[in-house]
C-alpha positions as a Python dict, from the first residue, in 0.01 Angstrom:
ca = {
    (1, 'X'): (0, 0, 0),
    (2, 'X'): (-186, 250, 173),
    (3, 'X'): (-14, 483, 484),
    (4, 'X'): (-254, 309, 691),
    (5, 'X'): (-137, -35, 587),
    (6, 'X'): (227, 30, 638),
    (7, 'X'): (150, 197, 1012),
    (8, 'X'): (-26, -101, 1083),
    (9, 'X'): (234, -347, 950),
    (10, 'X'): (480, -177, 1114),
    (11, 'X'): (260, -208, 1429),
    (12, 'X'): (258, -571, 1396),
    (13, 'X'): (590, -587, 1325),
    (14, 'X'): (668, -472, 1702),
    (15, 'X'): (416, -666, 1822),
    (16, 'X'): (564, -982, 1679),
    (17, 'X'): (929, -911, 1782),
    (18, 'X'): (823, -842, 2159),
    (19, 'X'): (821, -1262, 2146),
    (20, 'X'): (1095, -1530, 2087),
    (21, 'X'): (1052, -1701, 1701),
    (22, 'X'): (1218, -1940, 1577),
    (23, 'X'): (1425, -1961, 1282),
    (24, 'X'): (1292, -1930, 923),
    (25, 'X'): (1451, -2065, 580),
    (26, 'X'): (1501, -1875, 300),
    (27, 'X'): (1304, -2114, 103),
    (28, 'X'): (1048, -2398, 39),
    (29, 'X'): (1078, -2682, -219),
    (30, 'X'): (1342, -2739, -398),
    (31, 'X'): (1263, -3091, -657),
    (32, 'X'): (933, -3041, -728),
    (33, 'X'): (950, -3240, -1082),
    (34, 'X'): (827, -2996, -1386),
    (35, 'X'): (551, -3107, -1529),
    (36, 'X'): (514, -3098, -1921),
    (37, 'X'): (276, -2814, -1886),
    (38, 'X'): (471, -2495, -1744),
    (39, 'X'): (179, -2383, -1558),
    (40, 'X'): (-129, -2462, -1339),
    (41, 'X'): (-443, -2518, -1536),
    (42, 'X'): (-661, -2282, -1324),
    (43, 'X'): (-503, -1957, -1355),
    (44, 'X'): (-541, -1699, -1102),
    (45, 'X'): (-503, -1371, -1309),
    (46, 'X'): (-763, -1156, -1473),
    (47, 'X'): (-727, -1203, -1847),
    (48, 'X'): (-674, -843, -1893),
    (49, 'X'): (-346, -647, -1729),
    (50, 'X'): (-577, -366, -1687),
    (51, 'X'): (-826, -514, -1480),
    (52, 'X'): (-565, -631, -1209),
    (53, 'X'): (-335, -466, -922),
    (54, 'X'): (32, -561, -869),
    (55, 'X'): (91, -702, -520),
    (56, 'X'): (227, -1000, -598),
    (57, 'X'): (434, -1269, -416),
    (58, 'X'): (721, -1519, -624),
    (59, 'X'): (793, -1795, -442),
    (60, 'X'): (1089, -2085, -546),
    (61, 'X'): (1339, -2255, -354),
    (62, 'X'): (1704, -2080, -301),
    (63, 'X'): (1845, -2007, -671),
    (64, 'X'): (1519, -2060, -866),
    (65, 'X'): (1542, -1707, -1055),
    (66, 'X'): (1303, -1541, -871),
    (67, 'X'): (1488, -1220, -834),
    (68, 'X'): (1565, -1218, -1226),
    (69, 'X'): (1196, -1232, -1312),
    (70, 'X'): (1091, -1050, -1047),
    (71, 'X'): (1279, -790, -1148),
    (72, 'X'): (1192, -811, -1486),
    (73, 'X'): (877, -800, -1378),
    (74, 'X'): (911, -499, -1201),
    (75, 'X'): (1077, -288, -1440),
    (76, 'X'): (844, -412, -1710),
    (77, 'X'): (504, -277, -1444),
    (78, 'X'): (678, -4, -1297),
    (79, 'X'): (654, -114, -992),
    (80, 'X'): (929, -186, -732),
    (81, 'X'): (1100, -527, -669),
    (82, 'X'): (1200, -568, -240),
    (83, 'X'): (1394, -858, -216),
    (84, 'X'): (1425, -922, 135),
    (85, 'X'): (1751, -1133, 42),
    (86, 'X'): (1867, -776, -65),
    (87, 'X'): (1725, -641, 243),
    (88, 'X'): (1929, -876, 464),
    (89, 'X'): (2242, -804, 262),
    (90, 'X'): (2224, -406, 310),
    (91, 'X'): (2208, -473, 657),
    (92, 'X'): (2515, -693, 680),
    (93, 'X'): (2667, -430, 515),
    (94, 'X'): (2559, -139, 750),
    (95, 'X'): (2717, -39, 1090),
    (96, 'X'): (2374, -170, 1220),
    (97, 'X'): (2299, -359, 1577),
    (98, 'X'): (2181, -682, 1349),
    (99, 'X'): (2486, -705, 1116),
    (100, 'X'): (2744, -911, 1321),
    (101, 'X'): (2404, -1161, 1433),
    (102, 'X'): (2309, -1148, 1060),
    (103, 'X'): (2656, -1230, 938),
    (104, 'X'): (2686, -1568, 1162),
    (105, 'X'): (2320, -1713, 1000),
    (106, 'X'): (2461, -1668, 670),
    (107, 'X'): (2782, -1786, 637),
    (108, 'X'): (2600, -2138, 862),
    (109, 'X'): (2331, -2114, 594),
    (110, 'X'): (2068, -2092, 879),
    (111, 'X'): (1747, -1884, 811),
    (112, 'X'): (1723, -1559, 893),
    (113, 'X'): (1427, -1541, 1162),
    (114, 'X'): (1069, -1404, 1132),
    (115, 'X'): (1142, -1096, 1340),
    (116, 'X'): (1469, -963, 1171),
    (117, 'X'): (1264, -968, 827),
    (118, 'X'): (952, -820, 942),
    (119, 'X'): (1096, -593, 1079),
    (120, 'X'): (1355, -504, 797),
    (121, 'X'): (1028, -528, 524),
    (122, 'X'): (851, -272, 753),
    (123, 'X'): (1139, -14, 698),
    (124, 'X'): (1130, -86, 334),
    (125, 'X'): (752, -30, 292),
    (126, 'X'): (749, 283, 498),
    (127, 'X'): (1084, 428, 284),
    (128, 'X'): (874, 342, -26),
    (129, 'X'): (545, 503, 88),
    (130, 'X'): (746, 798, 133),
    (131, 'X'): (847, 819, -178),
    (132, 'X'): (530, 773, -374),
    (133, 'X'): (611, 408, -394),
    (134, 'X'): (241, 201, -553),
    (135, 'X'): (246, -190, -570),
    (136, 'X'): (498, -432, -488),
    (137, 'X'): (678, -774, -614),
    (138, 'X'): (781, -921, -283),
    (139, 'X'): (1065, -1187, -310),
    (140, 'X'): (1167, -1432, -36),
    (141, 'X'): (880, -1311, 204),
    (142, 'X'): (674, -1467, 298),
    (143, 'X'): (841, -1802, 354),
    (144, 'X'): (601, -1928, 642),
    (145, 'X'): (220, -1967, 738),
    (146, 'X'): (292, -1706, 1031),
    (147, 'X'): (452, -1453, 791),
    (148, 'X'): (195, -1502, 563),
    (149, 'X'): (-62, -1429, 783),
    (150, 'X'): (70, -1130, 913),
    (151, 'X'): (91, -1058, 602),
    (152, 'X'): (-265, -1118, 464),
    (153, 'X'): (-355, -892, 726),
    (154, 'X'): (-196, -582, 640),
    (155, 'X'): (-246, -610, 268),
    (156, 'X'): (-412, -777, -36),
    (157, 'X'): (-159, -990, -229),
    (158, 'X'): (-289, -1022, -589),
    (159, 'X'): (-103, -1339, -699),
    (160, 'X'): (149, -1568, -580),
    (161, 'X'): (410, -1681, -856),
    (162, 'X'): (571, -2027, -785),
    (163, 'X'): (892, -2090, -1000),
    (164, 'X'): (1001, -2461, -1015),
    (165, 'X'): (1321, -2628, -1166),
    (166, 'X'): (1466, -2955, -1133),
    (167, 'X'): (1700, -3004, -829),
    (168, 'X'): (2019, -3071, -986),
    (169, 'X'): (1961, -2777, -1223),
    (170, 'X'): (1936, -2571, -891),
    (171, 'X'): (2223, -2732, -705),
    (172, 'X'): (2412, -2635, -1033),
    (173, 'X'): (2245, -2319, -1102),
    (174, 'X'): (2351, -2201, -693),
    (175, 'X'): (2722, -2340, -696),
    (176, 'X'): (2734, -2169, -1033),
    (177, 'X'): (2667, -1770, -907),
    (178, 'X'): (2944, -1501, -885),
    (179, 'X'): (2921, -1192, -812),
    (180, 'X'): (3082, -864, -891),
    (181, 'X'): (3286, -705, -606),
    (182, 'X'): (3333, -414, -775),
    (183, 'X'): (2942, -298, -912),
    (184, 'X'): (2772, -577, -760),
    (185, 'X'): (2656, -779, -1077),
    (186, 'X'): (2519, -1105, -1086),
    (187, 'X'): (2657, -1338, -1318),
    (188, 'X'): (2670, -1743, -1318),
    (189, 'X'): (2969, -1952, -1484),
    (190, 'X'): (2736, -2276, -1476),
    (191, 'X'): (2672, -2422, -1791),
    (192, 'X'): (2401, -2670, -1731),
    (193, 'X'): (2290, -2966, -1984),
    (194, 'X'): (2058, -3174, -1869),
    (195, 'X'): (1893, -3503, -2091),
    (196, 'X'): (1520, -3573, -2059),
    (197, 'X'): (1465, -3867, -1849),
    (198, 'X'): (1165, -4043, -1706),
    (199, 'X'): (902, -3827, -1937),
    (200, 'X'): (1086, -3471, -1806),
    (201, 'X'): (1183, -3291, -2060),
    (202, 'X'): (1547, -3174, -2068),
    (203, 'X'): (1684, -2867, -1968),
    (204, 'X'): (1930, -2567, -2111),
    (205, 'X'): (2067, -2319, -1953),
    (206, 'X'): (2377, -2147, -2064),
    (207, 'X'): (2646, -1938, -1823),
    (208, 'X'): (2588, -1582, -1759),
    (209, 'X'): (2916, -1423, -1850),
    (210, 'X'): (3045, -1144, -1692),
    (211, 'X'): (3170, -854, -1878),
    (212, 'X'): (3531, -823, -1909),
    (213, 'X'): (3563, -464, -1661),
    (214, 'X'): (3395, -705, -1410),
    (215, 'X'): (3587, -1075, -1525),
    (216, 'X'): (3870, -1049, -1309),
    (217, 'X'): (3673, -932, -1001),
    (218, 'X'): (3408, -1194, -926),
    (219, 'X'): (3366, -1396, -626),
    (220, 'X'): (3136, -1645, -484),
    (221, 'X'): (2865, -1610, -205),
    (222, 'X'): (3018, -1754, 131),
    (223, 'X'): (2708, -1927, 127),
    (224, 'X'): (2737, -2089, -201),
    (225, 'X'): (2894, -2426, -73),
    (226, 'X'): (2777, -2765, -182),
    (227, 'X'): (2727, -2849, 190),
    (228, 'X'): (2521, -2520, 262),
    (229, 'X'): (2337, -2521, -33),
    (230, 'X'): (2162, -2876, 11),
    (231, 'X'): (2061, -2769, 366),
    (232, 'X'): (1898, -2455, 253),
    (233, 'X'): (1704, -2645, 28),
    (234, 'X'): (1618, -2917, 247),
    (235, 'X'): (1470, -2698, 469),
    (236, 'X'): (1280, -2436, 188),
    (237, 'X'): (1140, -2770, 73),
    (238, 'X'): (1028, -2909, 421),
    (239, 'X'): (834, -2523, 480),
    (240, 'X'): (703, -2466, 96),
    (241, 'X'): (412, -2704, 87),
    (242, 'X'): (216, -2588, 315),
    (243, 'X'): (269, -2194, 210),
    (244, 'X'): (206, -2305, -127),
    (245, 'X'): (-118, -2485, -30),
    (246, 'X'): (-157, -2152, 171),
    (247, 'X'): (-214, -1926, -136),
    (248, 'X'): (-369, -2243, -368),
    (249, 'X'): (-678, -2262, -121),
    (250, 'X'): (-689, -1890, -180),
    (251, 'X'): (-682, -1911, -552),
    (252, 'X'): (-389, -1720, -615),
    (253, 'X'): (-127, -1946, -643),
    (254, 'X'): (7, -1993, -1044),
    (255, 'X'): (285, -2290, -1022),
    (256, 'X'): (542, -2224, -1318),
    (257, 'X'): (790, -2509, -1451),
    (258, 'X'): (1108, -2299, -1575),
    (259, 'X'): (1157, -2449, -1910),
    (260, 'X'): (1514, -2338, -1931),
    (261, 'X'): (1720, -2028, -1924),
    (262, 'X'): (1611, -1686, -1971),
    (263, 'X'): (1569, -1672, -2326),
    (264, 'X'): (1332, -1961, -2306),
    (265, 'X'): (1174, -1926, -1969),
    (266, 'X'): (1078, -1509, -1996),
    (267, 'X'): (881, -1544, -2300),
    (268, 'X'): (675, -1853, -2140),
    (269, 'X'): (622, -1676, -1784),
    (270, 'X'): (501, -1335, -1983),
    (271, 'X'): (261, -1565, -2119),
    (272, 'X'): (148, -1727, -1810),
    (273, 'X'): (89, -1360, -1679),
    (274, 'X'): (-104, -1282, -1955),
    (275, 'X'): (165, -981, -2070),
    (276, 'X'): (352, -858, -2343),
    (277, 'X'): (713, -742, -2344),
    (278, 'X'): (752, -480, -2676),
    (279, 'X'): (1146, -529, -2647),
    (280, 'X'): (1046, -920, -2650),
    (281, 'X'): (807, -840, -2960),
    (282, 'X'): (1098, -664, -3144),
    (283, 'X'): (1358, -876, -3107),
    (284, 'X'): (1195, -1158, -3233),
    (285, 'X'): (1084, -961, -3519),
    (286, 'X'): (1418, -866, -3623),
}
């Protein structure tokens, strides 16, 4: 993103929060069924890596894995991952003005509004651009037409990746995450099984173990409640269809069904993006 870009989004950004908005979810749809194929049939992307930028947008309801891939992703391009889930996070854990207003949304499981994350992603962008930052995998913004107009005027997004998974792998998947409060690591303790029914195929994906320095310190999300996750996802999925149609009208969306875990999902979404992954390559050599 050019200097210019950020200067202007940052513009817009104070322009926006000079008037009321209402709330935003983290999230659009959460049961969107996968289909046998894992995804679209009119791809977006350039069939060579070389011939394309990375600004790219991953979109997925709350839990989906689109920070794992994303960054993936990003350390696989070398470019950076903002997650503005992350960026909401290092704010509740600053001295900040927002923290204490940030810290009653969450723990309700209400969505953060358009304001607080444009103007939190404008920081980011600018603290990037000063350090030589190029391209961007944006996760968990935009999550509404508005945003993503704003958006689509600052800067060109490439693609738009939208991850899909079965809702009771999700609920699972969500109720499932610990983290460490020690380092900060991400692990899950859900081990989900779920048949084929109704033509779907069925769906693996074992726990995440933690490692044993970081076994006896995990802890779960205040968020992470049965009760709080359903809402969340009710709302991401009353807000995603339209974003989604947003970016398909475009011709950027690329809809990917998660066929499992990681071990069978990364492989399949590499392909999808038309890249390789050499560690990928090796290990299944060996």
């Amino acid at each position: 993103m050019s200097r210019s870009s950020s200067a202007q989004l940052t513009a817009v950004s104070r322009a926006f929060t000079s008037r009321s908005s209402s709330a935003f979810n983290p999230e659009p749809d959460i049961a969107r069924s996968p289909s046998s194929s894992f995804l679209s049939r009119n791809s977006p992307l350039p069939q060579d890596p070389k011939d394309r930028n990375v600004q790219w947008v991953f979109l997925g309801c709350p839990g989906v894995g689109k920070g794992t891939y994303a960054s993936r992703l990003s350390n696989l391009l070398g470019v950076p991952h903002i997650a503005t889930g992350d960026l909401v996070r290092e704010e509740l854990n600053s001295t900040g003005p927002l923290a204490s207003q940030l810290k009653e949304i969450v723990n309700q499981g209400k969505l953060v509004s358009d304001e607080i994350i444009i103007n939190l992603l404008s920081k980011r962008l600018e603290a990037g651009e000063a350090k030589g930052e190029s391209g961007f995998i944006l996760d968990g913004f935009p999550r509404t037409i508005r945003q993503a107009e704003i958006l689509e005027g600052v800067t060109e997004i490439d693609l738009v990746v939208n991850l899909q998974l079965r809702e009771e792998a999700l609920l699972a998947k969500c109720l499932g995450r610990r983290i460490c409060s020690q380092c900060g690591g991400n692990y899950n303790i859900a081990c989900i099984d779920i048949k084929g029914d109704n033509g779907e195929p069925g769906i693996y994906m074992a726990p995440l173990p933690a490692p044993p320095q970081c076994a006896d310190k995990l802890i779960q999300r205040a968020d992470d409640t049965e009760e709080v996750v359903k809402a969340r996802l009710q709302i991401y999925n009353e807000m995603s269809r339209p974003l989604e149609e947003f970016y398909r009208s475009r011709g950027k969306l690329l809809e990917f069904s998660l066929p499992g875990g990681i071990p069978e999902s990364w492989p399949k979404l590499l392909e999808a993006l038309n890249l390789e992954d050499h560690e990928v390559k090796r290990s299944a050599a060996a």
